[in-house]
XYZ file of C-alpha atoms in Angstrom:
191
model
C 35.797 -51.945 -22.524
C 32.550 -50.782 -24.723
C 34.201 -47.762 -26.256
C 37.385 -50.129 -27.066
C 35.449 -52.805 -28.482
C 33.083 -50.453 -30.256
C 36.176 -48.631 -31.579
C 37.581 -51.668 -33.067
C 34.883 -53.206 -34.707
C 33.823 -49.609 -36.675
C 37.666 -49.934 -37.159
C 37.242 -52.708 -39.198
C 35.042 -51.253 -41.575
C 37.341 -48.250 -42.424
C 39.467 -48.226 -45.614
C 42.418 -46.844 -44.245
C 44.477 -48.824 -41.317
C 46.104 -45.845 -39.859
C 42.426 -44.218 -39.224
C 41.651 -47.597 -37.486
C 44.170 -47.635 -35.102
C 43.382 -44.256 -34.625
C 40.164 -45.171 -33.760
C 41.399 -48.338 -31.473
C 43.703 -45.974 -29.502
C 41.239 -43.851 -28.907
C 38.954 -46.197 -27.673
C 41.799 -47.242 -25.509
C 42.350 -43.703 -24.133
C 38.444 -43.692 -22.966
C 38.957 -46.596 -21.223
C 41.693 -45.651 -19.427
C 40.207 -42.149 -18.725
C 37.520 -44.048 -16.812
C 40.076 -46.185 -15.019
C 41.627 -43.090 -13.600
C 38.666 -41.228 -12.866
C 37.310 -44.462 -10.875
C 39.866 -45.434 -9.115
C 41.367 -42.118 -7.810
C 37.335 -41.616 -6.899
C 37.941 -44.444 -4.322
C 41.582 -43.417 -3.338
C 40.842 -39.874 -2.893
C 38.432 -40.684 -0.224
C 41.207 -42.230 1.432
C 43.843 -40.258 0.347
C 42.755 -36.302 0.823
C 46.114 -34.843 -0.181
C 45.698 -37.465 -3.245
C 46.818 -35.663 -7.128
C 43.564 -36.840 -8.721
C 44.503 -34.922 -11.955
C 48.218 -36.343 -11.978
C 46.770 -39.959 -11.118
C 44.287 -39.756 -14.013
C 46.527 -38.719 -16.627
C 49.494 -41.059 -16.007
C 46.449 -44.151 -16.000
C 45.408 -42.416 -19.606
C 49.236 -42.237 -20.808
C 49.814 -45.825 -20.063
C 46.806 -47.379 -20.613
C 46.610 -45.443 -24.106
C 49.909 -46.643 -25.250
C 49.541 -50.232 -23.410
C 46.222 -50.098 -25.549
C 47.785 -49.110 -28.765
C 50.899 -51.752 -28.313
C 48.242 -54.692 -27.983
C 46.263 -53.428 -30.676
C 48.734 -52.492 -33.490
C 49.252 -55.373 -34.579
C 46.061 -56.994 -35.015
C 44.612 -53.120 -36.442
C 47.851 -52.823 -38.936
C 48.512 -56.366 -40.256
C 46.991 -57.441 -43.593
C 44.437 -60.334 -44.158
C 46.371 -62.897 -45.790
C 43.900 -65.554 -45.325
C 46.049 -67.724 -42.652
C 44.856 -69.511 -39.293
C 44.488 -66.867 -36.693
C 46.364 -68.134 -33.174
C 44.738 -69.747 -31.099
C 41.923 -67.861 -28.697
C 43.511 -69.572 -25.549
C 47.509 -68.276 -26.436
C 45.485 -64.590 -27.113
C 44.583 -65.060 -23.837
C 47.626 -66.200 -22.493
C 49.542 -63.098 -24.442
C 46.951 -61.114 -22.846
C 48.613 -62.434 -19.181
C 51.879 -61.180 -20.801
C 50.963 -57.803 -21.505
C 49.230 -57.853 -17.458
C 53.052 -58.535 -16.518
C 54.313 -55.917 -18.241
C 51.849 -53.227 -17.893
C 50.932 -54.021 -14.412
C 54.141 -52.540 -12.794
C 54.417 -49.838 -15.218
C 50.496 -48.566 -14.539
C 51.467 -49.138 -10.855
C 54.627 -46.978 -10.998
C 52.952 -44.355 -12.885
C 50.030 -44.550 -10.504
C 52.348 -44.531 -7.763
C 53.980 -41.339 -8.564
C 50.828 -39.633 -7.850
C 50.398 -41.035 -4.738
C 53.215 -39.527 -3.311
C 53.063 -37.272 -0.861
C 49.316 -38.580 -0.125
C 49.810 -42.230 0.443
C 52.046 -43.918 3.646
C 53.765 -46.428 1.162
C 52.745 -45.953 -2.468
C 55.494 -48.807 -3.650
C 52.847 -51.443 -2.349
C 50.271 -49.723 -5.287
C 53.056 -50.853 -7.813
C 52.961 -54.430 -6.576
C 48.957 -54.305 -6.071
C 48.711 -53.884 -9.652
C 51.442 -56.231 -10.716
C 49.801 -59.050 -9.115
C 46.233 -57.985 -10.521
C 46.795 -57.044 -13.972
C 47.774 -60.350 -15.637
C 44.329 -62.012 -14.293
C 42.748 -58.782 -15.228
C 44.210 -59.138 -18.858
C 42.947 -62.036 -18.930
C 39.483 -61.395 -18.525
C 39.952 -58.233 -21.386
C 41.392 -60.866 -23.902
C 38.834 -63.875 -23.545
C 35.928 -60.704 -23.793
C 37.794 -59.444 -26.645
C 38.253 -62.542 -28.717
C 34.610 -63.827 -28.307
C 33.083 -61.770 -30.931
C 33.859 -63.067 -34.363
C 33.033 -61.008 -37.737
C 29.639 -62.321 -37.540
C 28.399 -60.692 -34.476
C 26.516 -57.101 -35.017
C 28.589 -54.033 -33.362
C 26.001 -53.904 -30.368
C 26.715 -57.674 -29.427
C 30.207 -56.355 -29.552
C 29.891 -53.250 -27.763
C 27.302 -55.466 -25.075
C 29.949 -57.875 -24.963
C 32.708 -55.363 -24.212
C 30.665 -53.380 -21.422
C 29.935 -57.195 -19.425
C 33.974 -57.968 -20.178
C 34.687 -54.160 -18.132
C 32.315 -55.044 -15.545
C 34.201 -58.074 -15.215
C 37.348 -57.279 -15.772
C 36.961 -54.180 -13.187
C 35.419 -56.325 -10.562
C 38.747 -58.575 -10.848
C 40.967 -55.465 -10.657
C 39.035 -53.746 -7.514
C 38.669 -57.040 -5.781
C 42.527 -57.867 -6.463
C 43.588 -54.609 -5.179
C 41.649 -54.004 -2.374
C 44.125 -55.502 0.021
C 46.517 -53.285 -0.954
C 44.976 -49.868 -1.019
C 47.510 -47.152 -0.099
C 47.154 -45.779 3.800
C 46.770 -42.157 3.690
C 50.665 -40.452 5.068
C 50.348 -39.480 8.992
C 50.727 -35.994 9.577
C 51.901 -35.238 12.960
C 49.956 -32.722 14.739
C 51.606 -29.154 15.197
C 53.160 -29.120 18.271
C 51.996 -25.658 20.486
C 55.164 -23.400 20.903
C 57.462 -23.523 23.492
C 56.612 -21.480 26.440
């Protein structure tokens, strides 16, 4: 979350709106580079015959493009002076985008875990079930910081929201880490 919410708030200050969201997506791809290389850390250790480098870049596809649909509009609309919506329906969008992107990052994820893990569906559904509350926790980090705050508040604020919003994730889909396939041992040959 630090490099996204650093990204956006030096996005602000740039003339142009295309180099901002530029800026925000590339934010978002850090963030989801760490995602991959931290969680197929921990499944690799269960999973040996894991695809570390396939898992990491389908969680950087998705989470890139997940990251630049949520933060198009806000990066590429014009100031026209009107209310902003309300922090809690942000937050409550943010559970929207959780639904969505959960079973997507899980199928992508899952993909990868073929071959290595027993039933890799169930990672699909893990993440399902933990990505709205985790989207959550992004959105209501995301929306604290108003124009006022200095970019290291921002980026401060961002790296406690990732902590969070991490902890959430890991603790959510702990149940339903994948059980590594069992190979059958070589039989000896027939005599």
């Amino acid at each position: 979350m630090t490099a996204a919410a650093t990204a956006a708030r030096v996005g602000d200050g740039l003339d142009s709106r295309w180099a901002a969201l530029g800026l925000v997506v590339a934010g978002g791809l850090v963030e989801g580079t760490a995602l991959g290389l931290a969680q197929s850390s921990v499944l690799a250790a269960r999973l040996p015959g894991l695809r570390r480098r396939a898992y990491v870049v389908a969680t950087v596809l998705i989470a890139g493009v997940g990251w630049a649909a949520a933060s198009a509009p806000g990066v590429l609309s014009t100031d026209d002076g009107g209310d902003e919506p309300a922090r809690a329906l942000m937050v409550l969008g943010g559970a929207a985008i959780g639904l969505v992107m959960g079973p997507v990052l899980g199928g992508a994820q899952a993909l990868a875990l073929r071959g290595a893990a027993a039933a890799p569906r169930r990672w699909v559904l893990a993440n399902t079930l933990a990505w709205p509350p985790v989207m959550v926790v992004i959105f209501a980090g995301a929306t604290a910081p108003d124009a006022s705050w200095s970019t290291l508040l921002v980026a401060l604020t961002g790296a406690v929201t990732g902590v969070v919003a991490g902890t959430v994730l890991g603790v959510l889909t702990a149940a339903w880490l994948p059980q590594p396939v069992q190979r059958q041992p070589a039989q000896p040959p027939a005599q």
